[in-house]
PDB file of C-alpha atoms in Angstrom:
ATOM      1  CA  MET E   1      32.437  26.206 203.733  1.00 87.00           C
ATOM      2  CA  SER E   2      30.744  29.050 201.900  1.00 92.00           C
ATOM      3  CA  ALA E   3      32.273  31.598 204.272  1.00 94.00           C
ATOM      4  CA  ILE E   4      35.765  30.395 203.377  1.00 96.00           C
ATOM      5  CA  THR E   5      34.864  30.469 199.688  1.00 96.00           C
ATOM      6  CA  TYR E   6      33.631  34.047 200.136  1.00 96.00           C
ATOM      7  CA  VAL E   7      36.964  35.035 201.680  1.00 96.00           C
ATOM      8  CA  LEU E   8      38.827  33.486 198.744  1.00 96.00           C
ATOM      9  CA  VAL E   9      36.552  35.157 196.173  1.00 96.00           C
ATOM     10  CA  ALA E  10      37.047  38.475 197.973  1.00 96.00           C
ATOM     11  CA  GLY E  11      40.799  37.929 197.687  1.00 96.00           C
ATOM     12  CA  LEU E  12      40.377  37.214 193.980  1.00 96.00           C
ATOM     13  CA  VAL E  13      38.381  40.420 193.485  1.00 95.00           C
ATOM     14  CA  LEU E  14      41.015  42.433 195.312  1.00 95.00           C
ATOM     15  CA  GLY E  15      43.757  40.744 193.298  1.00 95.00           C
ATOM     16  CA  ILE E  16      42.122  41.619 189.991  1.00 94.00           C
ATOM     17  CA  GLN E  17      41.822  45.218 191.189  1.00 93.00           C
ATOM     18  CA  ASN E  18      45.526  45.227 192.225  1.00 94.00           C
ATOM     19  CA  ARG E  19      44.550  45.965 195.833  1.00 93.00           C
ATOM     20  CA  PHE E  20      45.410  42.546 197.274  1.00 94.00           C
ATOM     21  CA  THR E  21      47.685  41.990 200.225  1.00 94.00           C
ATOM     22  CA  PRO E  22      47.906  38.715 202.174  1.00 93.00           C
ATOM     23  CA  GLU E  23      46.713  40.468 205.310  1.00 95.00           C
ATOM     24  CA  GLN E  24      43.414  41.202 203.589  1.00 93.00           C
ATOM     25  CA  LEU E  25      42.478  37.511 203.585  1.00 94.00           C
ATOM     26  CA  GLY E  26      42.955  37.404 207.336  1.00 95.00           C
ATOM     27  CA  MET E  27      40.995  40.610 207.775  1.00 95.00           C
ATOM     28  CA  HIS E  28      38.120  39.262 205.682  1.00 95.00           C
ATOM     29  CA  ALA E  29      38.116  35.942 207.542  1.00 96.00           C
ATOM     30  CA  THR E  30      38.118  37.734 210.886  1.00 97.00           C
ATOM     31  CA  SER E  31      35.362  40.060 209.730  1.00 94.00           C
ATOM     32  CA  VAL E  32      33.218  37.117 208.626  1.00 94.00           C
ATOM     33  CA  LEU E  33      33.757  35.328 211.933  1.00 95.00           C
ATOM     34  CA  VAL E  34      33.071  38.401 214.066  1.00 96.00           C
ATOM     35  CA  TRP E  35      29.912  39.354 212.168  1.00 93.00           C
ATOM     36  CA  ASN E  36      28.628  35.774 212.427  1.00 94.00           C
ATOM     37  CA  ILE E  37      29.247  35.721 216.166  1.00 96.00           C
ATOM     38  CA  ILE E  38      27.544  39.103 216.596  1.00 94.00           C
ATOM     39  CA  GLU E  39      24.567  38.063 214.485  1.00 92.00           C
ATOM     40  CA  ILE E  40      24.054  34.721 216.251  1.00 94.00           C
ATOM     41  CA  SER E  41      24.541  36.328 219.683  1.00 95.00           C
ATOM     42  CA  ILE E  42      21.935  38.992 218.959  1.00 91.00           C
ATOM     43  CA  LEU E  43      19.449  36.396 217.767  1.00 89.00           C
ATOM     44  CA  CYS E  44      20.039  34.162 220.800  1.00 92.00           C
ATOM     45  CA  LEU E  45      19.679  37.174 223.083  1.00 92.00           C
ATOM     46  CA  ILE E  46      16.395  38.117 221.426  1.00 88.00           C
ATOM     47  CA  PHE E  47      15.135  34.545 221.819  1.00 88.00           C
ATOM     48  CA  TYR E  48      16.021  34.705 225.514  1.00 91.00           C
ATOM     49  CA  ILE E  49      14.726  38.219 226.265  1.00 90.00           C
ATOM     50  CA  PHE E  50      11.381  37.726 224.536  1.00 85.00           C
ATOM     51  CA  ASN E  51      11.079  34.172 225.884  1.00 87.00           C
ATOM     52  CA  ILE E  52      10.462  32.751 222.423  1.00 83.00           C
ATOM     53  CA  GLN E  53      10.258  28.979 222.410  1.00 83.00           C
ATOM     54  CA  SER E  54      11.019  27.390 219.059  1.00 83.00           C
ATOM     55  CA  LYS E  55      12.559  24.335 217.482  1.00 83.00           C
ATOM     56  CA  LEU E  56      15.602  26.345 216.386  1.00 87.00           C
ATOM     57  CA  ARG E  57      18.878  25.595 218.080  1.00 90.00           C
ATOM     58  CA  ILE E  58      22.203  27.368 217.813  1.00 93.00           C
ATOM     59  CA  PHE E  59      23.441  25.198 214.942  1.00 94.00           C
ATOM     60  CA  ASP E  60      20.228  25.842 213.024  1.00 93.00           C
ATOM     61  CA  LEU E  61      20.762  29.581 213.397  1.00 92.00           C
ATOM     62  CA  ILE E  62      24.359  29.251 212.240  1.00 93.00           C
ATOM     63  CA  ALA E  63      23.241  27.280 209.195  1.00 93.00           C
ATOM     64  CA  TYR E  64      20.447  29.679 208.252  1.00 91.00           C
ATOM     65  CA  CYS E  65      22.700  32.699 208.722  1.00 90.00           C
ATOM     66  CA  GLY E  66      25.391  31.046 206.616  1.00 92.00           C
ATOM     67  CA  TYR E  67      23.236  30.950 203.497  1.00 93.00           C
ATOM     68  CA  LYS E  68      24.065  34.585 202.807  1.00 94.00           C
ATOM     69  CA  TYR E  69      27.617  33.700 201.776  1.00 95.00           C
ATOM     70  CA  VAL E  70      26.379  31.767 198.746  1.00 95.00           C
ATOM     71  CA  GLY E  71      24.621  34.929 197.568  1.00 94.00           C
ATOM     72  CA  MET E  72      27.681  37.020 198.270  1.00 95.00           C
ATOM     73  CA  ILE E  73      29.786  34.671 196.163  1.00 97.00           C
ATOM     74  CA  ALA E  74      27.254  34.870 193.320  1.00 96.00           C
ATOM     75  CA  ALA E  75      27.130  38.676 193.457  1.00 96.00           C
ATOM     76  CA  LEU E  76      30.913  39.018 193.502  1.00 96.00           C
ATOM     77  CA  SER E  77      31.246  36.461 190.705  1.00 96.00           C
ATOM     78  CA  SER E  78      28.812  38.402 188.551  1.00 96.00           C
ATOM     79  CA  TYR E  79      30.868  41.530 189.165  1.00 95.00           C
ATOM     80  CA  LEU E  80      34.075  39.669 188.312  1.00 94.00           C
ATOM     81  CA  MET E  81      32.685  38.414 185.013  1.00 95.00           C
ATOM     82  CA  THR E  82      31.197  41.691 183.817  1.00 94.00           C
ATOM     83  CA  HIS E  83      32.873  44.502 185.803  1.00 92.00           C
ATOM     84  CA  SER E  84      29.460  46.157 185.687  1.00 94.00           C
ATOM     85  CA  LEU E  85      28.026  47.847 188.740  1.00 95.00           C
ATOM     86  CA  LEU E  86      24.514  47.458 187.323  1.00 96.00           C
ATOM     87  CA  ILE E  87      24.889  43.676 186.927  1.00 96.00           C
ATOM     88  CA  TYR E  88      26.308  43.439 190.450  1.00 95.00           C
ATOM     89  CA  ARG E  89      23.391  45.382 191.908  1.00 95.00           C
ATOM     90  CA  CYS E  90      20.803  43.393 189.944  1.00 97.00           C
ATOM     91  CA  THR E  91      22.403  40.150 191.121  1.00 97.00           C
ATOM     92  CA  LEU E  92      22.517  41.467 194.669  1.00 96.00           C
ATOM     93  CA  LEU E  93      18.840  42.424 194.510  1.00 96.00           C
ATOM     94  CA  TYR E  94      17.828  39.050 193.082  1.00 97.00           C
ATOM     95  CA  ILE E  95      19.906  37.131 195.636  1.00 96.00           C
ATOM     96  CA  SER E  96      18.493  39.228 198.488  1.00 95.00           C
ATOM     97  CA  ILE E  97      14.896  38.656 197.405  1.00 96.00           C
ATOM     98  CA  SER E  98      15.368  34.937 196.856  1.00 96.00           C
ATOM     99  CA  LEU E  99      17.243  34.470 200.141  1.00 95.00           C
ATOM    100  CA  SER E 100      14.552  36.392 202.015  1.00 94.00           C
ATOM    101  CA  TYR E 101      11.820  34.271 200.425  1.00 95.00           C
ATOM    102  CA  PHE E 102      13.692  31.071 201.258  1.00 94.00           C
ATOM    103  CA  LEU E 103      14.259  32.111 204.862  1.00 92.00           C
ATOM    104  CA  VAL E 104      10.632  33.141 205.368  1.00 92.00           C
ATOM    105  CA  LYS E 105       9.428  29.791 204.049  1.00 92.00           C
ATOM    106  CA  CYS E 106      11.877  27.783 206.155  1.00 91.00           C
ATOM    107  CA  LEU E 107      11.922  29.777 209.376  1.00 87.00           C
ATOM    108  CA  ARG E 108       8.188  30.313 209.698  1.00 88.00           C
ATOM    109  CA  LEU E 109       7.828  26.570 210.244  1.00 85.00           C
ATOM    110  CA  GLN E 110      10.419  26.749 213.007  1.00 85.00           C
ATOM    111  CA  ILE E 111       9.440  30.002 214.723  1.00 83.00           C
ATOM    112  CA  LEU E 112       5.664  30.289 214.306  1.00 79.00           C
ATOM    113  CA  PRO E 113       4.025  27.412 216.186  1.00 69.00           C
ATOM    114  CA  ASP E 114       0.607  27.374 214.489  1.00 65.00           C
ATOM    115  CA  VAL E 115       2.044  27.182 210.972  1.00 54.00           C
ATOM    116  CA  GLY E 116       3.951  23.980 211.622  1.00 50.00           C
ATOM    117  CA  GLY E 117       0.912  22.172 213.000  1.00 55.00           C
ATOM    118  CA  SER E 118       2.507  21.573 216.388  1.00 54.00           C
ATOM    119  CA  GLN E 119       0.465  22.819 219.313  1.00 55.00           C
ATOM    120  CA  SER E 120       3.107  21.993 221.924  1.00 56.00           C
ATOM    121  CA  TYR E 121       4.234  25.627 222.011  1.00 53.00           C
ATOM    122  CA  ASN E 122       2.436  28.523 223.594  1.00 57.00           C
ATOM    123  CA  THR E 123       0.592  30.544 220.942  1.00 59.00           C
ATOM    124  CA  ASN E 124       0.945  33.763 222.933  1.00 65.00           C
ATOM    125  CA  GLY E 125       3.478  36.210 221.559  1.00 71.00           C
ATOM    126  CA  ASN E 126       2.983  35.483 217.882  1.00 82.00           C
ATOM    127  CA  THR E 127       3.626  39.159 217.113  1.00 85.00           C
ATOM    128  CA  ARG E 128       7.063  38.883 218.706  1.00 85.00           C
ATOM    129  CA  ARG E 129       7.741  35.743 216.707  1.00 85.00           C
ATOM    130  CA  ILE E 130       6.763  37.466 213.466  1.00 89.00           C
ATOM    131  CA  TYR E 131       9.029  40.408 214.307  1.00 88.00           C
ATOM    132  CA  LEU E 132      11.884  38.012 215.036  1.00 87.00           C
ATOM    133  CA  LEU E 133      11.296  36.266 211.716  1.00 88.00           C
ATOM    134  CA  LEU E 134      11.339  39.608 209.915  1.00 91.00           C
ATOM    135  CA  LEU E 135      14.508  40.647 211.750  1.00 88.00           C
ATOM    136  CA  ILE E 136      16.318  37.499 210.662  1.00 87.00           C
ATOM    137  CA  VAL E 137      15.078  37.836 207.089  1.00 91.00           C
ATOM    138  CA  LEU E 138      15.960  41.536 206.778  1.00 91.00           C
ATOM    139  CA  LEU E 139      19.384  41.198 208.409  1.00 89.00           C
ATOM    140  CA  GLN E 140      20.678  38.840 205.738  1.00 91.00           C
ATOM    141  CA  PRO E 141      20.442  41.233 202.733  1.00 93.00           C
ATOM    142  CA  ALA E 142      21.883  44.018 204.896  1.00 92.00           C
ATOM    143  CA  PHE E 143      24.882  41.849 205.771  1.00 91.00           C
ATOM    144  CA  ILE E 144      25.281  40.798 202.137  1.00 93.00           C
ATOM    145  CA  TRP E 145      25.456  44.417 201.056  1.00 93.00           C
ATOM    146  CA  TYR E 146      27.722  45.492 203.933  1.00 92.00           C
ATOM    147  CA  LEU E 147      30.240  42.681 203.483  1.00 91.00           C
ATOM    148  CA  THR E 148      30.538  43.109 199.696  1.00 93.00           C
ATOM    149  CA  GLN E 149      30.192  46.849 199.080  1.00 93.00           C
ATOM    150  CA  HIS E 150      33.825  47.674 199.889  1.00 92.00           C
ATOM    151  CA  LEU E 151      35.043  45.197 197.261  1.00 92.00           C
ATOM    152  CA  ILE E 152      33.275  46.909 194.378  1.00 91.00           C
ATOM    153  CA  VAL E 153      35.141  49.737 192.664  1.00 85.00           C
ATOM    154  CA  VAL E 154      32.781  52.377 191.338  1.00 74.00           C
TER     155      VAL E 154
END
């Protein structure tokens, strides 16, 4: 839902800048879909290669990776309202920090076995689990910046 809203907001931004063409909506939708598939595939591959057992399933990963679109919508909306690059960057920074904090709090319960209180998982490989958690958390702000930076006119 938020990914579709992001595509529509991106079309609105391009329309206000007089750079809109109908093909751009399709390109943005395809870009969102492809980057989501790449991101989820990489994470699933890392789970498999490092033999990380967790409570996370594919739909959980899709949901957690989809939270970035809400931040992208907020950042683009702040740019639309003010046309200020500084406001956009401040909003982007705030959204990135808050999304990272949220993901660390939520995903550590799912990925790190000793934090959640469940001892059914093997406690070996906690370093790999922490690195995976950091990878997920740091990928989201990078994707937010990458998917919105071409919409902002300097």
